[in-house]
PDB file of N, CA and C in Angstrom:
ATOM      1  N   UNK A 213     -99.491 -97.108  98.612  1.00 59.00           N
ATOM      2  CA  UNK A 213     -99.341 -97.458  97.210  1.00 59.00           C
ATOM      3  C   UNK A 213    -100.526 -98.339  96.824  1.00 59.00           C
ATOM      4  N   UNK A 214    -101.120 -98.015  95.693  1.00 62.00           N
ATOM      5  CA  UNK A 214    -102.280 -98.785  95.251  1.00 62.00           C
ATOM      6  C   UNK A 214    -101.836-100.165  94.776  1.00 62.00           C
ATOM      7  N   UNK A 215    -102.752-101.149  94.839  1.00 56.00           N
ATOM      8  CA  UNK A 215    -102.395-102.501  94.384  1.00 56.00           C
ATOM      9  C   UNK A 215    -101.967-102.526  92.915  1.00 56.00           C
ATOM     10  N   UNK A 216    -102.590-101.729  92.095  1.00 56.00           N
ATOM     11  CA  UNK A 216    -102.256-101.698  90.661  1.00 56.00           C
ATOM     12  C   UNK A 216    -100.830-101.156  90.464  1.00 56.00           C
ATOM     13  N   UNK A 217    -100.495-100.083  91.181  1.00 49.00           N
ATOM     14  CA  UNK A 217     -99.153 -99.504  91.085  1.00 49.00           C
ATOM     15  C   UNK A 217     -98.101-100.456  91.646  1.00 49.00           C
ATOM     16  N   UNK A 218     -98.438-101.141  92.738  1.00 51.00           N
ATOM     17  CA  UNK A 218     -97.527-102.119  93.331  1.00 51.00           C
ATOM     18  C   UNK A 218     -97.254-103.256  92.352  1.00 51.00           C
ATOM     19  N   UNK A 219     -98.295-103.759  91.691  1.00 51.00           N
ATOM     20  CA  UNK A 219     -98.130-104.829  90.703  1.00 51.00           C
ATOM     21  C   UNK A 219     -97.250-104.368  89.547  1.00 51.00           C
ATOM     22  N   UNK A 220     -97.458-103.151  89.079  1.00 47.00           N
ATOM     23  CA  UNK A 220     -96.633-102.615  87.989  1.00 47.00           C
ATOM     24  C   UNK A 220     -95.177-102.498  88.414  1.00 47.00           C
ATOM     25  N   UNK A 221     -94.936-102.076  89.651  1.00 50.00           N
ATOM     26  CA  UNK A 221     -93.571-101.939  90.145  1.00 50.00           C
ATOM     27  C   UNK A 221     -92.887-103.297  90.250  1.00 50.00           C
ATOM     28  N   UNK A 222     -93.609-104.295  90.718  1.00 56.00           N
ATOM     29  CA  UNK A 222     -93.049-105.651  90.836  1.00 56.00           C
ATOM     30  C   UNK A 222     -92.729-106.204  89.454  1.00 56.00           C
ATOM     31  N   UNK A 223     -93.628-106.026  88.498  1.00 51.00           N
ATOM     32  CA  UNK A 223     -93.386-106.506  87.122  1.00 51.00           C
ATOM     33  C   UNK A 223     -92.157-105.832  86.522  1.00 51.00           C
ATOM     34  N   UNK A 224     -92.011-104.531  86.750  1.00 53.00           N
ATOM     35  CA  UNK A 224     -90.847-103.808  86.233  1.00 53.00           C
ATOM     36  C   UNK A 224     -89.563-104.328  86.873  1.00 53.00           C
ATOM     37  N   UNK A 225     -89.583-104.582  88.170  1.00 53.00           N
ATOM     38  CA  UNK A 225     -88.397-105.085  88.865  1.00 53.00           C
ATOM     39  C   UNK A 225     -87.998-106.458  88.351  1.00 53.00           C
ATOM     40  N   UNK A 226     -88.973-107.326  88.142  1.00 50.00           N
ATOM     41  CA  UNK A 226     -88.692-108.674  87.635  1.00 50.00           C
ATOM     42  C   UNK A 226     -88.145-108.600  86.219  1.00 50.00           C
ATOM     43  N   UNK A 227     -88.692-107.712  85.401  1.00 55.00           N
ATOM     44  CA  UNK A 227     -88.234-107.579  84.017  1.00 55.00           C
ATOM     45  C   UNK A 227     -86.806-107.053  83.943  1.00 55.00           C
ATOM     46  N   UNK A 228     -86.402-106.220  84.896  1.00 53.00           N
ATOM     47  CA  UNK A 228     -85.064-105.631  84.881  1.00 53.00           C
ATOM     48  C   UNK A 228     -84.004-106.510  85.520  1.00 53.00           C
ATOM     49  N   UNK A 229     -84.362-107.488  86.299  1.00 51.00           N
ATOM     50  CA  UNK A 229     -83.382-108.338  87.002  1.00 51.00           C
ATOM     51  C   UNK A 229     -82.389-109.009  86.063  1.00 51.00           C
ATOM     52  N   UNK A 230     -82.811-109.611  84.935  1.00 52.00           N
ATOM     53  CA  UNK A 230     -81.818-110.223  84.049  1.00 52.00           C
ATOM     54  C   UNK A 230     -80.800-109.222  83.524  1.00 52.00           C
ATOM     55  N   UNK A 231     -81.232-107.978  83.301  1.00 49.00           N
ATOM     56  CA  UNK A 231     -80.303-106.955  82.820  1.00 49.00           C
ATOM     57  C   UNK A 231     -79.226-106.674  83.858  1.00 49.00           C
ATOM     58  N   UNK A 232     -79.606-106.604  85.125  1.00 47.00           N
ATOM     59  CA  UNK A 232     -78.633-106.367  86.170  1.00 47.00           C
ATOM     60  C   UNK A 232     -77.663-107.540  86.278  1.00 47.00           C
ATOM     61  N   UNK A 233     -78.151-108.757  86.127  1.00 46.00           N
ATOM     62  CA  UNK A 233     -77.286-109.938  86.210  1.00 46.00           C
ATOM     63  C   UNK A 233     -76.279-109.944  85.074  1.00 46.00           C
ATOM     64  N   UNK A 234     -76.698-109.597  83.857  1.00 48.00           N
ATOM     65  CA  UNK A 234     -75.790-109.564  82.713  1.00 48.00           C
ATOM     66  C   UNK A 234     -74.761-108.461  82.889  1.00 48.00           C
ATOM     67  N   UNK A 235     -75.189-107.317  83.416  1.00 53.00           N
ATOM     68  CA  UNK A 235     -74.272-106.191  83.591  1.00 53.00           C
ATOM     69  C   UNK A 235     -73.149-106.531  84.563  1.00 53.00           C
ATOM     70  N   UNK A 236     -73.327-107.499  85.433  1.00 80.00           N
ATOM     71  CA  UNK A 236     -72.322-107.858  86.412  1.00 80.00           C
ATOM     72  C   UNK A 236     -71.312-108.866  85.872  1.00 80.00           C
ATOM     73  N   UNK A 237     -71.456-109.273  84.652  1.00 93.00           N
ATOM     74  CA  UNK A 237     -70.522-110.212  84.052  1.00 93.00           C
ATOM     75  C   UNK A 237     -69.403-109.460  83.360  1.00 93.00           C
ATOM     76  N   UNK A 238     -68.386-110.163  82.928  1.00 96.00           N
ATOM     77  CA  UNK A 238     -67.207-109.536  82.331  1.00 96.00           C
ATOM     78  C   UNK A 238     -67.159-109.745  80.818  1.00 96.00           C
ATOM     79  N   UNK A 239     -66.283-108.981  80.185  1.00 97.00           N
ATOM     80  CA  UNK A 239     -66.027-109.101  78.751  1.00 97.00           C
ATOM     81  C   UNK A 239     -64.525-109.263  78.550  1.00 97.00           C
ATOM     82  N   UNK A 240     -64.150-110.231  77.716  1.00 97.00           N
ATOM     83  CA  UNK A 240     -62.745-110.442  77.372  1.00 97.00           C
ATOM     84  C   UNK A 240     -62.622-110.297  75.864  1.00 97.00           C
ATOM     85  N   UNK A 241     -61.786-109.366  75.427  1.00 98.00           N
ATOM     86  CA  UNK A 241     -61.531-109.170  73.998  1.00 98.00           C
ATOM     87  C   UNK A 241     -60.043-109.341  73.759  1.00 98.00           C
ATOM     88  N   UNK A 242     -59.674-109.608  72.526  1.00 98.00           N
ATOM     89  CA  UNK A 242     -58.250-109.747  72.250  1.00 98.00           C
ATOM     90  C   UNK A 242     -57.962-110.129  70.826  1.00 98.00           C
ATOM     91  N   UNK A 243     -56.699-110.508  70.637  1.00 98.00           N
ATOM     92  CA  UNK A 243     -56.216-110.869  69.304  1.00 98.00           C
ATOM     93  C   UNK A 243     -55.205-111.999  69.445  1.00 98.00           C
ATOM     94  N   UNK A 244     -55.236-112.924  68.492  1.00 98.00           N
ATOM     95  CA  UNK A 244     -54.287-114.038  68.448  1.00 98.00           C
ATOM     96  C   UNK A 244     -53.315-113.774  67.302  1.00 98.00           C
ATOM     97  N   UNK A 245     -52.001-113.821  67.611  1.00 98.00           N
ATOM     98  CA  UNK A 245     -50.965-113.557  66.612  1.00 98.00           C
ATOM     99  C   UNK A 245     -49.863-114.606  66.728  1.00 98.00           C
ATOM    100  N   UNK A 246     -48.973-114.619  65.737  1.00 98.00           N
ATOM    101  CA  UNK A 246     -47.796-115.485  65.761  1.00 98.00           C
ATOM    102  C   UNK A 246     -46.800-114.905  66.768  1.00 98.00           C
ATOM    103  N   UNK A 247     -46.200-115.759  67.591  1.00 97.00           N
ATOM    104  CA  UNK A 247     -45.257-115.348  68.636  1.00 97.00           C
ATOM    105  C   UNK A 247     -44.176-114.425  68.085  1.00 97.00           C
ATOM    106  N   UNK A 248     -43.984-113.281  68.758  1.00 96.00           N
ATOM    107  CA  UNK A 248     -42.925-112.345  68.409  1.00 96.00           C
ATOM    108  C   UNK A 248     -43.208-111.483  67.195  1.00 96.00           C
ATOM    109  N   UNK A 249     -44.412-111.554  66.656  1.00 96.00           N
ATOM    110  CA  UNK A 249     -44.770-110.756  65.475  1.00 96.00           C
ATOM    111  C   UNK A 249     -46.134-110.117  65.710  1.00 96.00           C
ATOM    112  N   UNK A 250     -46.579-109.396  64.705  1.00 96.00           N
ATOM    113  CA  UNK A 250     -47.936-108.847  64.726  1.00 96.00           C
ATOM    114  C   UNK A 250     -48.776-109.523  63.633  1.00 96.00           C
ATOM    115  N   UNK A 251     -48.318-110.702  63.187  1.00 97.00           N
ATOM    116  CA  UNK A 251     -49.028-111.444  62.137  1.00 97.00           C
ATOM    117  C   UNK A 251     -50.250-112.122  62.757  1.00 97.00           C
ATOM    118  N   UNK A 252     -51.450-111.761  62.291  1.00 98.00           N
ATOM    119  CA  UNK A 252     -52.665-112.325  62.891  1.00 98.00           C
ATOM    120  C   UNK A 252     -52.855-113.792  62.530  1.00 98.00           C
ATOM    121  N   UNK A 253     -53.447-114.531  63.448  1.00 98.00           N
ATOM    122  CA  UNK A 253     -53.816-115.919  63.196  1.00 98.00           C
ATOM    123  C   UNK A 253     -55.340-115.974  63.096  1.00 98.00           C
ATOM    124  N   UNK A 254     -55.819-115.667  61.907  1.00 98.00           N
ATOM    125  CA  UNK A 254     -57.258-115.661  61.665  1.00 98.00           C
ATOM    126  C   UNK A 254     -57.862-117.048  61.787  1.00 98.00           C
ATOM    127  N   UNK A 255     -59.077-117.077  62.266  1.00 98.00           N
ATOM    128  CA  UNK A 255     -59.861-118.306  62.416  1.00 98.00           C
ATOM    129  C   UNK A 255     -59.223-119.296  63.387  1.00 98.00           C
ATOM    130  N   UNK A 256     -58.535-118.760  64.396  1.00 98.00           N
ATOM    131  CA  UNK A 256     -58.058-119.590  65.506  1.00 98.00           C
ATOM    132  C   UNK A 256     -59.264-119.940  66.370  1.00 98.00           C
ATOM    133  N   UNK A 257     -59.115-120.962  67.195  1.00 98.00           N
ATOM    134  CA  UNK A 257     -60.184-121.350  68.118  1.00 98.00           C
ATOM    135  C   UNK A 257     -59.853-120.804  69.504  1.00 98.00           C
ATOM    136  N   UNK A 258     -60.806-120.073  70.087  1.00 98.00           N
ATOM    137  CA  UNK A 258     -60.680-119.540  71.436  1.00 98.00           C
ATOM    138  C   UNK A 258     -61.690-120.283  72.304  1.00 98.00           C
ATOM    139  N   UNK A 259     -61.254-120.746  73.455  1.00 97.00           N
ATOM    140  CA  UNK A 259     -62.155-121.450  74.361  1.00 97.00           C
ATOM    141  C   UNK A 259     -62.094-120.860  75.747  1.00 97.00           C
ATOM    142  N   UNK A 260     -63.178-121.047  76.489  1.00 97.00           N
ATOM    143  CA  UNK A 260     -63.247-120.530  77.847  1.00 97.00           C
ATOM    144  C   UNK A 260     -63.999-121.522  78.717  1.00 97.00           C
ATOM    145  N   UNK A 261     -63.526-121.668  79.944  1.00 95.00           N
ATOM    146  CA  UNK A 261     -64.218-122.529  80.883  1.00 95.00           C
ATOM    147  C   UNK A 261     -64.185-121.833  82.236  1.00 95.00           C
ATOM    148  N   UNK A 262     -65.175-121.888  83.055  1.00 92.00           N
ATOM    149  CA  UNK A 262     -66.146-122.952  83.196  1.00 92.00           C
ATOM    150  C   UNK A 262     -67.367-122.833  82.289  1.00 92.00           C
ATOM    151  N   UNK A 263     -67.431-121.808  81.436  1.00 87.00           N
ATOM    152  CA  UNK A 263     -68.588-121.652  80.543  1.00 87.00           C
ATOM    153  C   UNK A 263     -68.650-122.714  79.454  1.00 87.00           C
ATOM    154  N   UNK A 264     -67.546-123.412  79.225  1.00 90.00           N
ATOM    155  CA  UNK A 264     -67.469-124.470  78.209  1.00 90.00           C
ATOM    156  C   UNK A 264     -67.923-123.970  76.846  1.00 90.00           C
ATOM    157  N   UNK A 265     -67.323-122.864  76.396  1.00 95.00           N
ATOM    158  CA  UNK A 265     -67.640-122.317  75.073  1.00 95.00           C
ATOM    159  C   UNK A 265     -66.367-122.266  74.233  1.00 95.00           C
ATOM    160  N   UNK A 266     -66.553-122.375  72.939  1.00 97.00           N
ATOM    161  CA  UNK A 266     -65.478-122.177  71.976  1.00 97.00           C
ATOM    162  C   UNK A 266     -66.025-121.347  70.826  1.00 97.00           C
ATOM    163  N   UNK A 267     -65.150-120.537  70.237  1.00 98.00           N
ATOM    164  CA  UNK A 267     -65.539-119.759  69.074  1.00 98.00           C
ATOM    165  C   UNK A 267     -64.311-119.488  68.227  1.00 98.00           C
ATOM    166  N   UNK A 268     -64.528-119.120  66.972  1.00 98.00           N
ATOM    167  CA  UNK A 268     -63.436-118.761  66.080  1.00 98.00           C
ATOM    168  C   UNK A 268     -63.131-117.271  66.198  1.00 98.00           C
ATOM    169  N   UNK A 269     -61.850-116.930  65.987  1.00 98.00           N
ATOM    170  CA  UNK A 269     -61.508-115.519  65.837  1.00 98.00           C
ATOM    171  C   UNK A 269     -61.924-115.089  64.435  1.00 98.00           C
ATOM    172  N   UNK A 270     -61.913-113.783  64.177  1.00 98.00           N
ATOM    173  CA  UNK A 270     -62.215-113.325  62.823  1.00 98.00           C
ATOM    174  C   UNK A 270     -60.951-113.471  61.959  1.00 98.00           C
ATOM    175  N   UNK A 271     -60.983-112.988  60.733  1.00 98.00           N
ATOM    176  CA  UNK A 271     -59.846-113.158  59.819  1.00 98.00           C
ATOM    177  C   UNK A 271     -58.608-112.403  60.279  1.00 98.00           C
ATOM    178  N   UNK A 272     -58.776-111.430  61.180  1.00 98.00           N
ATOM    179  CA  UNK A 272     -57.655-110.654  61.703  1.00 98.00           C
ATOM    180  C   UNK A 272     -57.209-111.166  63.076  1.00 98.00           C
ATOM    181  N   UNK A 273     -57.721-112.326  63.495  1.00 98.00           N
ATOM    182  CA  UNK A 273     -57.328-112.919  64.765  1.00 98.00           C
ATOM    183  C   UNK A 273     -58.019-112.320  65.980  1.00 98.00           C
ATOM    184  N   UNK A 274     -58.995-111.448  65.782  1.00 98.00           N
ATOM    185  CA  UNK A 274     -59.676-110.772  66.893  1.00 98.00           C
ATOM    186  C   UNK A 274     -60.864-111.594  67.402  1.00 98.00           C
ATOM    187  N   UNK A 275     -61.118-111.456  68.703  1.00 98.00           N
ATOM    188  CA  UNK A 275     -62.240-112.163  69.319  1.00 98.00           C
ATOM    189  C   UNK A 275     -62.841-111.323  70.429  1.00 98.00           C
ATOM    190  N   UNK A 276     -64.064-111.646  70.795  1.00 98.00           N
ATOM    191  CA  UNK A 276     -64.753-111.009  71.923  1.00 98.00           C
ATOM    192  C   UNK A 276     -65.565-112.079  72.638  1.00 98.00           C
ATOM    193  N   UNK A 277     -65.293-112.256  73.905  1.00 97.00           N
ATOM    194  CA  UNK A 277     -66.046-113.185  74.751  1.00 97.00           C
ATOM    195  C   UNK A 277     -66.868-112.338  75.715  1.00 97.00           C
ATOM    196  N   UNK A 278     -68.154-112.306  75.504  1.00 95.00           N
ATOM    197  CA  UNK A 278     -69.034-111.498  76.334  1.00 95.00           C
ATOM    198  C   UNK A 278     -69.764-112.379  77.346  1.00 95.00           C
ATOM    199  N   UNK A 279     -70.258-111.755  78.382  1.00 95.00           N
ATOM    200  CA  UNK A 279     -71.065-112.446  79.385  1.00 95.00           C
ATOM    201  C   UNK A 279     -70.265-113.553  80.080  1.00 95.00           C
ATOM    202  N   UNK A 280     -69.017-113.243  80.440  1.00 96.00           N
ATOM    203  CA  UNK A 280     -68.129-114.191  81.115  1.00 96.00           C
ATOM    204  C   UNK A 280     -68.390-114.143  82.621  1.00 96.00           C
ATOM    205  N   UNK A 281     -68.523-115.294  83.235  1.00 93.00           N
ATOM    206  CA  UNK A 281     -68.749-115.373  84.684  1.00 93.00           C
ATOM    207  C   UNK A 281     -67.548-114.832  85.441  1.00 93.00           C
ATOM    208  N   UNK A 282     -67.813-114.153  86.533  1.00 95.00           N
ATOM    209  CA  UNK A 282     -66.733-113.675  87.403  1.00 95.00           C
ATOM    210  C   UNK A 282     -66.110-114.871  88.118  1.00 95.00           C
ATOM    211  N   UNK A 283     -64.827-114.758  88.451  1.00 95.00           N
ATOM    212  CA  UNK A 283     -64.116-115.833  89.134  1.00 95.00           C
ATOM    213  C   UNK A 283     -62.911-116.271  88.334  1.00 95.00           C
ATOM    214  N   UNK A 284     -62.393-117.436  88.667  1.00 97.00           N
ATOM    215  CA  UNK A 284     -61.237-117.990  87.952  1.00 97.00           C
ATOM    216  C   UNK A 284     -61.715-118.559  86.623  1.00 97.00           C
ATOM    217  N   UNK A 285     -61.099-118.103  85.537  1.00 97.00           N
ATOM    218  CA  UNK A 285     -61.501-118.483  84.182  1.00 97.00           C
ATOM    219  C   UNK A 285     -60.298-119.055  83.451  1.00 97.00           C
ATOM    220  N   UNK A 286     -60.481-120.200  82.831  1.00 98.00           N
ATOM    221  CA  UNK A 286     -59.433-120.806  81.994  1.00 98.00           C
ATOM    222  C   UNK A 286     -59.732-120.425  80.546  1.00 98.00           C
ATOM    223  N   UNK A 287     -58.728-119.904  79.853  1.00 98.00           N
ATOM    224  CA  UNK A 287     -58.903-119.525  78.452  1.00 98.00           C
ATOM    225  C   UNK A 287     -57.805-120.195  77.639  1.00 98.00           C
ATOM    226  N   UNK A 288     -58.152-120.650  76.448  1.00 98.00           N
ATOM    227  CA  UNK A 288     -57.163-121.287  75.584  1.00 98.00           C
ATOM    228  C   UNK A 288     -57.351-120.820  74.160  1.00 98.00           C
ATOM    229  N   UNK A 289     -56.238-120.929  73.405  1.00 98.00           N
ATOM    230  CA  UNK A 289     -56.247-120.579  71.986  1.00 98.00           C
ATOM    231  C   UNK A 289     -55.483-121.659  71.244  1.00 98.00           C
ATOM    232  N   UNK A 290     -55.982-122.023  70.072  1.00 98.00           N
ATOM    233  CA  UNK A 290     -55.286-123.023  69.260  1.00 98.00           C
ATOM    234  C   UNK A 290     -55.486-122.718  67.783  1.00 98.00           C
ATOM    235  N   UNK A 291     -54.474-123.090  67.016  1.00 98.00           N
ATOM    236  CA  UNK A 291     -54.499-122.872  65.572  1.00 98.00           C
ATOM    237  C   UNK A 291     -53.618-123.946  64.941  1.00 98.00           C
ATOM    238  N   UNK A 292     -54.048-124.497  63.843  1.00 96.00           N
ATOM    239  CA  UNK A 292     -53.283-125.558  63.171  1.00 96.00           C
ATOM    240  C   UNK A 292     -51.876-125.057  62.855  1.00 96.00           C
ATOM    241  N   UNK A 293     -50.880-125.875  63.188  1.00 95.00           N
ATOM    242  CA  UNK A 293     -49.488-125.544  62.917  1.00 95.00           C
ATOM    243  C   UNK A 293     -48.828-124.708  64.001  1.00 95.00           C
ATOM    244  N   UNK A 294     -49.541-124.489  65.127  1.00 98.00           N
ATOM    245  CA  UNK A 294     -49.016-123.681  66.221  1.00 98.00           C
ATOM    246  C   UNK A 294     -49.248-124.390  67.551  1.00 98.00           C
ATOM    247  N   UNK A 295     -48.362-124.144  68.517  1.00 97.00           N
ATOM    248  CA  UNK A 295     -48.507-124.725  69.841  1.00 97.00           C
ATOM    249  C   UNK A 295     -49.686-124.056  70.559  1.00 97.00           C
ATOM    250  N   UNK A 296     -50.613-124.830  71.104  1.00 97.00           N
ATOM    251  CA  UNK A 296     -51.747-124.230  71.820  1.00 97.00           C
ATOM    252  C   UNK A 296     -51.289-123.438  73.044  1.00 97.00           C
ATOM    253  N   UNK A 297     -52.070-122.445  73.394  1.00 98.00           N
ATOM    254  CA  UNK A 297     -51.816-121.635  74.583  1.00 98.00           C
ATOM    255  C   UNK A 297     -52.961-121.867  75.556  1.00 98.00           C
ATOM    256  N   UNK A 298     -52.633-122.026  76.818  1.00 97.00           N
ATOM    257  CA  UNK A 298     -53.632-122.292  77.859  1.00 97.00           C
ATOM    258  C   UNK A 298     -53.241-121.493  79.092  1.00 97.00           C
ATOM    259  N   UNK A 299     -54.137-120.657  79.600  1.00 97.00           N
ATOM    260  CA  UNK A 299     -53.823-119.840  80.770  1.00 97.00           C
ATOM    261  C   UNK A 299     -55.065-119.639  81.631  1.00 97.00           C
ATOM    262  N   UNK A 300     -54.850-119.126  82.828  1.00 97.00           N
ATOM    263  CA  UNK A 300     -55.942-118.890  83.764  1.00 97.00           C
ATOM    264  C   UNK A 300     -55.948-117.418  84.164  1.00 97.00           C
ATOM    265  N   UNK A 301     -57.142-116.845  84.247  1.00 96.00           N
ATOM    266  CA  UNK A 301     -57.320-115.444  84.643  1.00 96.00           C
ATOM    267  C   UNK A 301     -58.270-115.366  85.820  1.00 96.00           C
ATOM    268  N   UNK A 302     -58.086-114.362  86.656  1.00 96.00           N
ATOM    269  CA  UNK A 302     -59.060-114.040  87.694  1.00 96.00           C
ATOM    270  C   UNK A 302     -59.873-112.860  87.187  1.00 96.00           C
ATOM    271  N   UNK A 303     -61.165-113.071  87.006  1.00 96.00           N
ATOM    272  CA  UNK A 303     -62.052-112.077  86.410  1.00 96.00           C
ATOM    273  C   UNK A 303     -63.029-111.576  87.470  1.00 96.00           C
ATOM    274  N   UNK A 304     -63.171-110.261  87.568  1.00 96.00           N
ATOM    275  CA  UNK A 304     -64.118-109.657  88.502  1.00 96.00           C
ATOM    276  C   UNK A 304     -65.369-109.206  87.751  1.00 96.00           C
ATOM    277  N   UNK A 305     -66.468-109.066  88.457  1.00 95.00           N
ATOM    278  CA  UNK A 305     -67.713-108.591  87.854  1.00 95.00           C
ATOM    279  C   UNK A 305     -67.497-107.248  87.186  1.00 95.00           C
ATOM    280  N   UNK A 306     -68.000-107.116  85.978  1.00 95.00           N
ATOM    281  CA  UNK A 306     -67.912-105.857  85.249  1.00 95.00           C
ATOM    282  C   UNK A 306     -66.574-105.594  84.593  1.00 95.00           C
ATOM    283  N   UNK A 307     -65.602-106.510  84.727  1.00 96.00           N
ATOM    284  CA  UNK A 307     -64.291-106.323  84.103  1.00 96.00           C
ATOM    285  C   UNK A 307     -64.411-106.267  82.587  1.00 96.00           C
ATOM    286  N   UNK A 308     -63.495-105.529  81.985  1.00 96.00           N
ATOM    287  CA  UNK A 308     -63.314-105.516  80.538  1.00 96.00           C
ATOM    288  C   UNK A 308     -61.827-105.747  80.316  1.00 96.00           C
ATOM    289  N   UNK A 309     -61.475-106.946  79.872  1.00 97.00           N
ATOM    290  CA  UNK A 309     -60.076-107.373  79.778  1.00 97.00           C
ATOM    291  C   UNK A 309     -59.674-107.473  78.316  1.00 97.00           C
ATOM    292  N   UNK A 310     -58.474-106.969  77.995  1.00 98.00           N
ATOM    293  CA  UNK A 310     -57.927-107.070  76.640  1.00 98.00           C
ATOM    294  C   UNK A 310     -56.704-107.970  76.686  1.00 98.00           C
ATOM    295  N   UNK A 311     -56.693-109.003  75.829  1.00 97.00           N
ATOM    296  CA  UNK A 311     -55.586-109.963  75.776  1.00 97.00           C
ATOM    297  C   UNK A 311     -54.882-109.902  74.429  1.00 97.00           C
ATOM    298  N   UNK A 312     -53.587-110.160  74.458  1.00 97.00           N
ATOM    299  CA  UNK A 312     -52.767-110.303  73.250  1.00 97.00           C
ATOM    300  C   UNK A 312     -52.153-111.695  73.362  1.00 97.00           C
ATOM    301  N   UNK A 313     -52.703-112.657  72.633  1.00 98.00           N
ATOM    302  CA  UNK A 313     -52.270-114.049  72.749  1.00 98.00           C
ATOM    303  C   UNK A 313     -51.322-114.387  71.608  1.00 98.00           C
ATOM    304  N   UNK A 314     -50.134-114.906  71.939  1.00 98.00           N
ATOM    305  CA  UNK A 314     -49.123-115.249  70.945  1.00 98.00           C
ATOM    306  C   UNK A 314     -48.920-116.759  70.917  1.00 98.00           C
ATOM    307  N   UNK A 315     -49.061-117.345  69.729  1.00 98.00           N
ATOM    308  CA  UNK A 315     -48.870-118.783  69.559  1.00 98.00           C
ATOM    309  C   UNK A 315     -47.575-119.043  68.798  1.00 98.00           C
ATOM    310  N   UNK A 316     -46.818-120.042  69.279  1.00 97.00           N
ATOM    311  CA  UNK A 316     -45.535-120.407  68.668  1.00 97.00           C
ATOM    312  C   UNK A 316     -45.764-121.331  67.473  1.00 97.00           C
ATOM    313  N   UNK A 317     -45.082-121.016  66.364  1.00 96.00           N
ATOM    314  CA  UNK A 317     -45.133-121.859  65.172  1.00 96.00           C
ATOM    315  C   UNK A 317     -44.454-123.191  65.457  1.00 96.00           C
ATOM    316  N   UNK A 318     -45.068-124.286  65.048  1.00 95.00           N
ATOM    317  CA  UNK A 318     -44.505-125.610  65.238  1.00 95.00           C
ATOM    318  C   UNK A 318     -43.756-125.983  63.966  1.00 95.00           C
ATOM    319  N   UNK A 319     -42.472-126.269  64.114  1.00 88.00           N
ATOM    320  CA  UNK A 319     -41.649-126.682  62.968  1.00 88.00           C
ATOM    321  C   UNK A 319     -41.543-128.191  62.956  1.00 88.00           C
ATOM    322  N   UNK A 320     -41.861-128.786  61.844  1.00 85.00           N
ATOM    323  CA  UNK A 320     -41.787-130.245  61.714  1.00 85.00           C
ATOM    324  C   UNK A 320     -40.862-130.578  60.548  1.00 85.00           C
ATOM    325  N   UNK A 321     -39.890-131.442  60.822  1.00 85.00           N
ATOM    326  CA  UNK A 321     -38.988-131.864  59.770  1.00 85.00           C
ATOM    327  C   UNK A 321     -39.522-133.140  59.141  1.00 85.00           C
ATOM    328  N   UNK A 322     -39.747-133.100  57.860  1.00 86.00           N
ATOM    329  CA  UNK A 322     -40.272-134.278  57.155  1.00 86.00           C
ATOM    330  C   UNK A 322     -39.116-135.227  56.830  1.00 86.00           C
ATOM    331  N   UNK A 323     -39.402-136.524  56.801  1.00 85.00           N
ATOM    332  CA  UNK A 323     -38.332-137.499  56.514  1.00 85.00           C
ATOM    333  C   UNK A 323     -37.884-137.450  55.065  1.00 85.00           C
TER     334      UNK A 323
END
């Protein structure tokens, strides 16, 4: 192999490495709704750790967490007026996981 061809091959391999690393990560998609119903909780907060990220759901309660590290992942959902949900998942490389998260309405009696 000529030195020029070898250099081109090495450059191509280095350029493609990040793509392979991203492809080995997981994706978690889902929807947040009111417990026992199909009523969406739009603009809920979804969090994930160990990545330490948070994001809002869309107006229909849907979310997508891309580029999630493989391993044990803690995910939580919260929305004003509802009890927060906190759970742990075991995620494998390349997984595509769909979640249906239900939050319980908090009833408060005013004096």
